[in-house]
PDB file of C-alpha atoms in Angstrom:
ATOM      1  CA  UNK Q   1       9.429 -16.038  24.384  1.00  0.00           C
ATOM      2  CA  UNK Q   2      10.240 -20.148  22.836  1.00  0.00           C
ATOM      3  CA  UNK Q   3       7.066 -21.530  21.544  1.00  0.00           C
ATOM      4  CA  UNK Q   4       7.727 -24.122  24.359  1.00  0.00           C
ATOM      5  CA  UNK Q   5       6.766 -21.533  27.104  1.00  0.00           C
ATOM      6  CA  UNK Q   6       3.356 -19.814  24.702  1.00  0.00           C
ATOM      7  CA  UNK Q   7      -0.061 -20.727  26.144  1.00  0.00           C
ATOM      8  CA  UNK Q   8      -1.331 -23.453  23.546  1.00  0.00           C
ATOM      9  CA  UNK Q   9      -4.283 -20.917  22.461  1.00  0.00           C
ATOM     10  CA  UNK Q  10      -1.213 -18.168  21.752  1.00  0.00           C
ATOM     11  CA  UNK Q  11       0.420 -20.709  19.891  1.00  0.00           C
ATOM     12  CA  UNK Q  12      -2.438 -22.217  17.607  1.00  0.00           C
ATOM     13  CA  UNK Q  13      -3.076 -18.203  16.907  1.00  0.00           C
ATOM     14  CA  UNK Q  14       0.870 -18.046  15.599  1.00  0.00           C
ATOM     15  CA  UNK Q  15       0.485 -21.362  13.824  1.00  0.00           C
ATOM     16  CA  UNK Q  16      -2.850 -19.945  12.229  1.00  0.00           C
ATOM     17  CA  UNK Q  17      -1.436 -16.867  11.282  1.00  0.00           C
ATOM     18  CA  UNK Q  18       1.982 -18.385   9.947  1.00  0.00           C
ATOM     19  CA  UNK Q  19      -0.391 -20.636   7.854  1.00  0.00           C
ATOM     20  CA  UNK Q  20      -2.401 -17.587   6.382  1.00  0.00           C
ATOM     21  CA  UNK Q  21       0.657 -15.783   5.752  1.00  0.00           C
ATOM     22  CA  UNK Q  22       2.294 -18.917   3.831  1.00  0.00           C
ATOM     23  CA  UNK Q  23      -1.108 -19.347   1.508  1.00  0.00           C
ATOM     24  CA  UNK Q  24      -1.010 -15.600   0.854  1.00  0.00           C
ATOM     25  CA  UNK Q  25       2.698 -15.920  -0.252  1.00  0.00           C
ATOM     26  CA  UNK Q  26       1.777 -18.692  -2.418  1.00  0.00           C
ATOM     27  CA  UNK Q  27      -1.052 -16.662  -4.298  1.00  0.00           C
ATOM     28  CA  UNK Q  28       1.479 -13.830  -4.796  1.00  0.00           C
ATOM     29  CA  UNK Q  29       4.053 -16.360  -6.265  1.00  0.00           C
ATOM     30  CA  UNK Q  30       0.973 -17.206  -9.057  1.00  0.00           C
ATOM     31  CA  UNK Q  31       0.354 -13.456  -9.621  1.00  0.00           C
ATOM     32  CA  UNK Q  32       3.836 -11.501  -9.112  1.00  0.00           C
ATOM     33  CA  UNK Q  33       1.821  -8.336 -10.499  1.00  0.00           C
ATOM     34  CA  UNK Q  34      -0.157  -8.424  -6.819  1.00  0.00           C
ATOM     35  CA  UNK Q  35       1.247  -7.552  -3.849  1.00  0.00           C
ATOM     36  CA  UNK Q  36       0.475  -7.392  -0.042  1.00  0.00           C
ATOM     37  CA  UNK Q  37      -0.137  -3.746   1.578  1.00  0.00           C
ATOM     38  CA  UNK Q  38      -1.731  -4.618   5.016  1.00  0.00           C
ATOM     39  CA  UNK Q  39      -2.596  -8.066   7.012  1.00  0.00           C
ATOM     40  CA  UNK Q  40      -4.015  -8.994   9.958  1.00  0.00           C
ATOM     41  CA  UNK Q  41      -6.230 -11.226  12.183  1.00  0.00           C
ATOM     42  CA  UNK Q  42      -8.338  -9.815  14.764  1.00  0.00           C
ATOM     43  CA  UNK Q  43      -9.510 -11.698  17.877  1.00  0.00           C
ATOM     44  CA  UNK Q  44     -12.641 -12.676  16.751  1.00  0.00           C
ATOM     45  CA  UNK Q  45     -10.546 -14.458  13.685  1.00  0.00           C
ATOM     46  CA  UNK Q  46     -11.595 -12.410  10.817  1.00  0.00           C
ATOM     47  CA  UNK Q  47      -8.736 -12.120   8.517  1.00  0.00           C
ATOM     48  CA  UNK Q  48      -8.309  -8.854   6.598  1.00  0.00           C
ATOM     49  CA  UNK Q  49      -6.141  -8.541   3.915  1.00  0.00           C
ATOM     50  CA  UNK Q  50      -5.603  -5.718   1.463  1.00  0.00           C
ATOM     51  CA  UNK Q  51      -3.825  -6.148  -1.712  1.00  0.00           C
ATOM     52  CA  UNK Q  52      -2.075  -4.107  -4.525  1.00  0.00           C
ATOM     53  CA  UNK Q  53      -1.389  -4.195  -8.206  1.00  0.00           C
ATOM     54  CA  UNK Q  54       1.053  -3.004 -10.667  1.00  0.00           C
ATOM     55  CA  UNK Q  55      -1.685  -2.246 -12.827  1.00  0.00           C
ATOM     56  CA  UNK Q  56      -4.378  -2.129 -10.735  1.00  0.00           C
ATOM     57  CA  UNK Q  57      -6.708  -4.374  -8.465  1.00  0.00           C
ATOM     58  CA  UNK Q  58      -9.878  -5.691  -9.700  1.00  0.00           C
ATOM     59  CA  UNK Q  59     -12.428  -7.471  -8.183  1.00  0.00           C
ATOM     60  CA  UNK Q  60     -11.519 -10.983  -9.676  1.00  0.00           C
ATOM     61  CA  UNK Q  61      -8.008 -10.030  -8.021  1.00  0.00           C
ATOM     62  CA  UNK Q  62      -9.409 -10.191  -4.997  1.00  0.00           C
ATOM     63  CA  UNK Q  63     -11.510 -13.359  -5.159  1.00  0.00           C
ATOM     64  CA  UNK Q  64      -9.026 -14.978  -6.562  1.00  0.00           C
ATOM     65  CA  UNK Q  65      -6.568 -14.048  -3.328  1.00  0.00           C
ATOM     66  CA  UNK Q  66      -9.529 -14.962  -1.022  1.00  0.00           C
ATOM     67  CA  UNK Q  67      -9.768 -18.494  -2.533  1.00  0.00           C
ATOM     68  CA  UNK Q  68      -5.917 -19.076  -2.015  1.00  0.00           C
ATOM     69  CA  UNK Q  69      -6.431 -18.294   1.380  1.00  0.00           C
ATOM     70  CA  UNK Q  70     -10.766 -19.634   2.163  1.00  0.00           C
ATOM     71  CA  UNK Q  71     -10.057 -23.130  -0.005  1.00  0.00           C
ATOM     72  CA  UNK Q  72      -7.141 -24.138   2.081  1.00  0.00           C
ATOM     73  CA  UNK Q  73      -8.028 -23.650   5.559  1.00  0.00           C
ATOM     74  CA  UNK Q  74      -9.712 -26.050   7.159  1.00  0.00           C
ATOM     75  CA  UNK Q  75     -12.695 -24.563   8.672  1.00  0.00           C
ATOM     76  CA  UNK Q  76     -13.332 -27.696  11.597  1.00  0.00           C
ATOM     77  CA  UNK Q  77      -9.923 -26.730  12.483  1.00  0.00           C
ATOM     78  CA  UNK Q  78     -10.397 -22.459  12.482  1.00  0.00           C
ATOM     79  CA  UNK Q  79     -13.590 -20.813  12.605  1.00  0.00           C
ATOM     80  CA  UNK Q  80     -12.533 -17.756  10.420  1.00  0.00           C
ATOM     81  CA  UNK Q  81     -13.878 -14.555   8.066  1.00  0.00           C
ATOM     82  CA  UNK Q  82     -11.851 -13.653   5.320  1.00  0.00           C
ATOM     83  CA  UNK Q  83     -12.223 -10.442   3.626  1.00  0.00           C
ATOM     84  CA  UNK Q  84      -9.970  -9.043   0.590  1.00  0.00           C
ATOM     85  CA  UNK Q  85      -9.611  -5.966  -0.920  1.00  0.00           C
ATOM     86  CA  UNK Q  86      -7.780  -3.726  -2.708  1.00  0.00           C
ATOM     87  CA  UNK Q  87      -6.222  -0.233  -1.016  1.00  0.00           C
ATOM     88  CA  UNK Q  88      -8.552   1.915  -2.745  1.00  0.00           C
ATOM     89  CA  UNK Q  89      -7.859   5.240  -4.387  1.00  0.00           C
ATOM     90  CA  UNK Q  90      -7.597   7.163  -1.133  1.00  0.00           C
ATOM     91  CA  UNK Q  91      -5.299   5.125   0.730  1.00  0.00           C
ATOM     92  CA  UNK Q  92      -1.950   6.187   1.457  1.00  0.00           C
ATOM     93  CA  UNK Q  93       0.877   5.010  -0.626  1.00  0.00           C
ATOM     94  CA  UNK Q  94       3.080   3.091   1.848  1.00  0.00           C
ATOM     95  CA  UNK Q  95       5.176   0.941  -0.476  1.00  0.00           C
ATOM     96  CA  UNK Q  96       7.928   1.861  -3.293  1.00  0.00           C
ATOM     97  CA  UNK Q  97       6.258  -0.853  -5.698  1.00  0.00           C
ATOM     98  CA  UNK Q  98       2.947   1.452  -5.698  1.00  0.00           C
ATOM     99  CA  UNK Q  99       4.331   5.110  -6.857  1.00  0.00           C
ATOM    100  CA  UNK Q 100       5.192   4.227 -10.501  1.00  0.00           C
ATOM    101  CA  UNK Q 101       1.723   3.144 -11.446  1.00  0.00           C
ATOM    102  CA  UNK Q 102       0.696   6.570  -9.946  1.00  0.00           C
ATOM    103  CA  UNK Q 103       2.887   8.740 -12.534  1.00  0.00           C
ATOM    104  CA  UNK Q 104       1.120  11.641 -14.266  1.00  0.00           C
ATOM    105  CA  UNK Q 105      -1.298  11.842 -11.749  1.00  0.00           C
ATOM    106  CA  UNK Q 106      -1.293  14.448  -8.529  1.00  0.00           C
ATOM    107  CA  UNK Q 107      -0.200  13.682  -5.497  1.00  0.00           C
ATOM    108  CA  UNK Q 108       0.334  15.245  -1.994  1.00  0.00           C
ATOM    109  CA  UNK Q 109       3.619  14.258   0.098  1.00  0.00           C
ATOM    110  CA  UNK Q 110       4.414  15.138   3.356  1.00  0.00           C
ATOM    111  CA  UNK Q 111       8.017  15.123   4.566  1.00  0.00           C
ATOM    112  CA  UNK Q 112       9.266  16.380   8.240  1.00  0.00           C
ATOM    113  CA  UNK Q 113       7.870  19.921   8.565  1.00  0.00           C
ATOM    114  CA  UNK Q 114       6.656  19.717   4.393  1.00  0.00           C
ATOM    115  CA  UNK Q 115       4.075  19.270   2.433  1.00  0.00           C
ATOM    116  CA  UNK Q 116       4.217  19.192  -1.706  1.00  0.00           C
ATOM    117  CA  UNK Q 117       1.385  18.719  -4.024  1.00  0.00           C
ATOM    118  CA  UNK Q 118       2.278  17.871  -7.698  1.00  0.00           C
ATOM    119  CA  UNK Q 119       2.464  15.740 -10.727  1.00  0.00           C
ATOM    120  CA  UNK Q 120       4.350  12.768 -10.259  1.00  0.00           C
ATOM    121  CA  UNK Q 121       6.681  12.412 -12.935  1.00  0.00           C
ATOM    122  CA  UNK Q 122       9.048   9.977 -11.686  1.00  0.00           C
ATOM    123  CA  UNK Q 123       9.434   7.258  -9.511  1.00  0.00           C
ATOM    124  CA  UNK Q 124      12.137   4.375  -8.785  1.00  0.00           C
ATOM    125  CA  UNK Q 125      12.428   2.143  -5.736  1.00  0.00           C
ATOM    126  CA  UNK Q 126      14.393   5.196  -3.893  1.00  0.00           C
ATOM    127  CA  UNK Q 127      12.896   8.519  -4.881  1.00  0.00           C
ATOM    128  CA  UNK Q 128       9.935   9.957  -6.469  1.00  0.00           C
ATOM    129  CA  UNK Q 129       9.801  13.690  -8.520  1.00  0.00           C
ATOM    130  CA  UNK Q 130       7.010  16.030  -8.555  1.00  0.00           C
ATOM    131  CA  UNK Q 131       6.194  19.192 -10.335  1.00  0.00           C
ATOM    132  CA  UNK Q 132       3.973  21.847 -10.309  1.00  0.00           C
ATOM    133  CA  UNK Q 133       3.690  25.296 -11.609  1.00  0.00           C
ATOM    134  CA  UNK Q 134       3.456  28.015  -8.982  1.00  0.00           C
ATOM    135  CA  UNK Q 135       2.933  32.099  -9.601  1.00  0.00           C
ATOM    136  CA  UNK Q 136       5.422  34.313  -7.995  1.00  0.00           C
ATOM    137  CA  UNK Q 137       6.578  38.266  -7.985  1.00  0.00           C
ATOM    138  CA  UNK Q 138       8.669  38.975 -10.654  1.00  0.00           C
ATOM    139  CA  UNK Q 139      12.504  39.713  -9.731  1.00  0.00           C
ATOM    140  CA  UNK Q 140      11.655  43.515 -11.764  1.00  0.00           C
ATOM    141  CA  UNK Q 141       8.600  45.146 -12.015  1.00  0.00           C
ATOM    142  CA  UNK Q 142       5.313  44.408 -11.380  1.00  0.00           C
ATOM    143  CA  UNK Q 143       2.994  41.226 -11.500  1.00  0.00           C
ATOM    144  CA  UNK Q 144       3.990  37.741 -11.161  1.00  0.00           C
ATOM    145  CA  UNK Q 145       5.371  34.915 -13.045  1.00  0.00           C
ATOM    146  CA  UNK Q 146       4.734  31.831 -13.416  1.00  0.00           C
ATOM    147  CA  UNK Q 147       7.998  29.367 -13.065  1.00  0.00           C
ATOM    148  CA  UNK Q 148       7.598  25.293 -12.979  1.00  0.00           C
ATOM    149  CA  UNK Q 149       8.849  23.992  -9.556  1.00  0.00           C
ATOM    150  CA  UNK Q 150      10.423  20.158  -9.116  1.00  0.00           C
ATOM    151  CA  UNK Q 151      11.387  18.221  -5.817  1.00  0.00           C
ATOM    152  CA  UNK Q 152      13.237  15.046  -5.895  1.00  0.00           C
ATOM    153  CA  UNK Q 153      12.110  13.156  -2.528  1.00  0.00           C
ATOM    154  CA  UNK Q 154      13.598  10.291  -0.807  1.00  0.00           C
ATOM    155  CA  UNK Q 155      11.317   7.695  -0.247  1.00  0.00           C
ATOM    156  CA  UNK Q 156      12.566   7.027   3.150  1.00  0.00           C
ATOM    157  CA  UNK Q 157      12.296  11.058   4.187  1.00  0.00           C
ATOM    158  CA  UNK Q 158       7.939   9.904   3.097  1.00  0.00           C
ATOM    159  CA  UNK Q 159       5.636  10.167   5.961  1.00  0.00           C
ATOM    160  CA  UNK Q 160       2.949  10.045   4.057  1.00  0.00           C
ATOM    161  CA  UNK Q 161       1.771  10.288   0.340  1.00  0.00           C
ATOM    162  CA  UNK Q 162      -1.477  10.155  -1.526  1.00  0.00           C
ATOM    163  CA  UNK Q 163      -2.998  10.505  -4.812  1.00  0.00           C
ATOM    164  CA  UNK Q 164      -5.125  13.751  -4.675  1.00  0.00           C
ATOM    165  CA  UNK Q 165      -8.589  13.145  -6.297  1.00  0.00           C
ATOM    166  CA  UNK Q 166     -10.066  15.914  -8.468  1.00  0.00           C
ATOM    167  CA  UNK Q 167     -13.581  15.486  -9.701  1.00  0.00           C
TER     168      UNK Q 167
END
Protein backbone atom coordinates (compact mmCIF):
# COMPACT_ATOMS: atom_id res chain seq x y z
CA UNK A 1 0.00 0.00 0.00
CA UNK A 2 1.57 4.02 -1.16
CA UNK A 3 1.55 6.16 1.85
CA UNK A 4 -0.92 8.20 -0.34
CA UNK A 5 -3.72 5.55 0.18
CA UNK A 6 -2.68 4.86 4.52
CA UNK A 7 -5.31 6.27 6.90
CA UNK A 8 -3.47 9.49 8.32
CA UNK A 9 -3.45 7.76 11.97
CA UNK A 10 -1.55 4.55 10.08
CA UNK A 11 0.68 6.92 8.65
CA UNK A 12 1.69 9.24 11.69
CA UNK A 13 2.26 5.56 13.45
CA UNK A 14 4.93 4.76 10.37
CA UNK A 15 6.31 8.28 10.56
CA UNK A 16 6.62 7.77 14.47
CA UNK A 17 8.14 4.61 14.24
CA UNK A 18 10.58 5.55 11.25
CA UNK A 19 11.56 8.48 13.61
CA UNK A 20 12.31 6.10 16.66
CA UNK A 21 14.09 3.81 14.53
CA UNK A 22 16.36 6.75 12.98
CA UNK A 23 17.25 8.15 16.78
CA UNK A 24 18.04 4.57 17.79
CA UNK A 25 20.42 4.26 14.74
CA UNK A 26 21.98 7.40 15.68
CA UNK A 27 22.77 6.23 19.38
CA UNK A 28 24.27 3.03 17.92
CA UNK A 29 26.49 5.14 15.51
CA UNK A 30 27.91 6.93 19.08
CA UNK A 31 28.36 3.48 20.71
CA UNK A 32 29.24 0.81 17.83
CA UNK A 33 29.92 -1.68 20.88
CA UNK A 34 25.77 -1.64 21.38
CA UNK A 35 23.56 -3.14 19.27
CA UNK A 36 19.74 -3.60 18.68
CA UNK A 37 18.16 -7.22 19.52
CA UNK A 38 14.34 -6.46 19.56
CA UNK A 39 12.03 -3.18 18.84
CA UNK A 40 8.74 -2.35 18.88
CA UNK A 41 5.77 0.00 19.60
CA UNK A 42 2.65 -1.26 20.94
CA UNK A 43 -0.75 0.43 20.47
CA UNK A 44 -0.89 2.15 23.48
CA UNK A 45 2.66 3.83 22.23
CA UNK A 46 5.02 2.40 24.66
CA UNK A 47 8.22 1.82 22.94
CA UNK A 48 10.29 -1.20 23.99
CA UNK A 49 13.59 -1.62 23.03
CA UNK A 50 16.18 -4.18 24.06
CA UNK A 51 19.76 -3.73 23.45
CA UNK A 52 23.10 -5.73 23.32
CA UNK A 53 26.77 -5.33 23.97
CA UNK A 54 30.00 -6.69 22.89
CA UNK A 55 31.03 -6.60 26.30
CA UNK A 56 28.10 -6.42 28.04
CA UNK A 57 25.05 -4.05 28.84
CA UNK A 58 24.98 -1.97 31.84
CA UNK A 59 22.56 0.09 33.21
CA UNK A 60 24.14 3.50 32.08
CA UNK A 61 23.93 1.66 28.54
CA UNK A 62 20.60 1.73 28.72
CA UNK A 63 19.85 5.26 29.94
CA UNK A 64 22.01 6.50 27.80
CA UNK A 65 19.94 4.70 24.66
CA UNK A 66 16.67 5.91 26.33
CA UNK A 67 17.85 9.57 26.25
CA UNK A 68 18.76 9.29 22.43
CA UNK A 69 15.45 8.22 21.90
CA UNK A 70 13.08 10.31 25.24
CA UNK A 71 15.21 13.83 24.54
CA UNK A 72 14.31 13.96 20.93
CA UNK A 73 10.77 13.24 20.64
CA UNK A 74 8.57 15.72 21.04
CA UNK A 75 6.12 14.70 23.57
CA UNK A 76 3.05 17.51 22.40
CA UNK A 77 3.52 15.77 19.22
CA UNK A 78 3.51 11.72 20.65
CA UNK A 79 2.29 10.75 23.89
CA UNK A 80 4.83 7.84 24.40
CA UNK A 81 6.65 5.29 27.19
CA UNK A 82 9.98 4.33 26.53
CA UNK A 83 11.54 1.50 28.20
CA UNK A 84 15.25 0.05 27.55
CA UNK A 85 16.91 -2.83 28.47
CA UNK A 86 19.33 -5.16 27.95
CA UNK A 87 18.47 -9.08 26.77
CA UNK A 88 19.30 -10.48 29.99
CA UNK A 89 21.22 -13.65 30.71
CA UNK A 90 18.37 -15.97 29.78
CA UNK A 91 17.40 -14.68 26.57
CA UNK A 92 18.00 -16.48 23.53
CA UNK A 93 20.92 -15.66 21.41
CA UNK A 94 19.36 -14.55 18.10
CA UNK A 95 22.21 -12.60 16.51
CA UNK A 96 25.87 -13.71 15.21
CA UNK A 97 27.38 -10.44 16.93
CA UNK A 98 26.26 -12.01 20.47
CA UNK A 99 27.99 -15.70 20.48
CA UNK A 100 31.66 -14.57 20.76
CA UNK A 101 31.22 -12.70 23.99
CA UNK A 102 29.58 -16.00 25.20
CA UNK A 103 32.88 -18.24 24.62
CA UNK A 104 33.95 -20.49 27.51
CA UNK A 105 30.73 -20.50 28.87
CA UNK A 106 27.84 -23.42 28.35
CA UNK A 107 25.40 -23.27 26.12
CA UNK A 108 22.40 -25.33 24.78
CA UNK A 109 21.63 -25.29 20.83
CA UNK A 110 18.93 -26.70 19.18
CA UNK A 111 19.13 -27.57 15.48
CA UNK A 112 16.22 -29.49 13.36
CA UNK A 113 15.55 -32.69 15.34
CA UNK A 114 18.97 -31.73 17.85
CA UNK A 115 19.82 -30.54 20.78
CA UNK A 116 23.72 -29.98 22.07
CA UNK A 117 24.81 -28.67 25.34
CA UNK A 118 28.52 -27.58 25.62
CA UNK A 119 31.32 -25.18 26.01
CA UNK A 120 31.46 -22.73 23.44
CA UNK A 121 34.79 -22.53 22.17
CA UNK A 122 34.40 -20.80 19.02
CA UNK A 123 32.42 -18.50 17.28
CA UNK A 124 32.62 -16.34 13.90
CA UNK A 125 29.81 -14.60 12.05
CA UNK A 126 28.94 -18.19 10.33
CA UNK A 127 29.44 -20.99 12.81
CA UNK A 128 29.88 -21.59 16.39
CA UNK A 129 31.89 -24.94 18.10
CA UNK A 130 30.98 -26.65 21.19
CA UNK A 131 32.46 -29.34 23.29
CA UNK A 132 31.73 -31.47 25.92
CA UNK A 133 32.97 -34.60 27.44
CA UNK A 134 30.55 -37.51 27.37
CA UNK A 135 31.09 -41.30 29.01
CA UNK A 136 30.61 -44.15 26.71
CA UNK A 137 31.18 -48.23 26.58
CA UNK A 138 34.45 -49.02 25.78
CA UNK A 139 35.04 -50.63 22.15
CA UNK A 140 36.76 -53.90 24.52
CA UNK A 141 35.94 -54.83 27.76
CA UNK A 142 34.11 -53.53 30.35
CA UNK A 143 33.24 -49.95 31.75
CA UNK A 144 33.16 -46.81 29.92
CA UNK A 145 35.30 -44.11 28.66
CA UNK A 146 35.29 -40.94 28.65
CA UNK A 147 36.07 -39.25 24.99
CA UNK A 148 35.68 -35.22 24.37
CA UNK A 149 32.91 -34.63 21.73
CA UNK A 150 32.92 -31.28 19.26
CA UNK A 151 30.14 -30.00 16.78
CA UNK A 152 30.76 -27.28 14.38
CA UNK A 153 27.15 -25.63 13.79
CA UNK A 154 25.98 -23.35 11.17
CA UNK A 155 24.52 -20.44 12.43
CA UNK A 156 21.80 -20.46 9.96
CA UNK A 157 20.89 -24.44 10.78
CA UNK A 158 20.26 -22.30 14.85
CA UNK A 159 16.76 -22.44 16.00
CA UNK A 160 17.54 -21.54 19.07
CA UNK A 161 20.57 -21.09 21.50
CA UNK A 162 21.10 -20.07 25.07
CA UNK A 163 23.61 -19.70 27.68
CA UNK A 164 22.83 -22.44 30.32
CA UNK A 165 23.04 -20.95 33.88
CA UNK A 166 24.62 -23.07 36.63
CA UNK A 167 24.46 -21.79 40.15
Amino acid sequence: MKRGHLSPLLLRIMEFKEQVISLLNQAFEKRPDLFLIDFSIGSDSHIEVVIDGDSGVTVEDCVEVSRAVEHNLDREVHDFSLSVQSAGATAPLTLARQFPKHIGRNLKVTVQNDSFEGELIEANPSQITLQWSERIPKEVGKGKQTVIRKEIIQLSDINKAHVVLTF
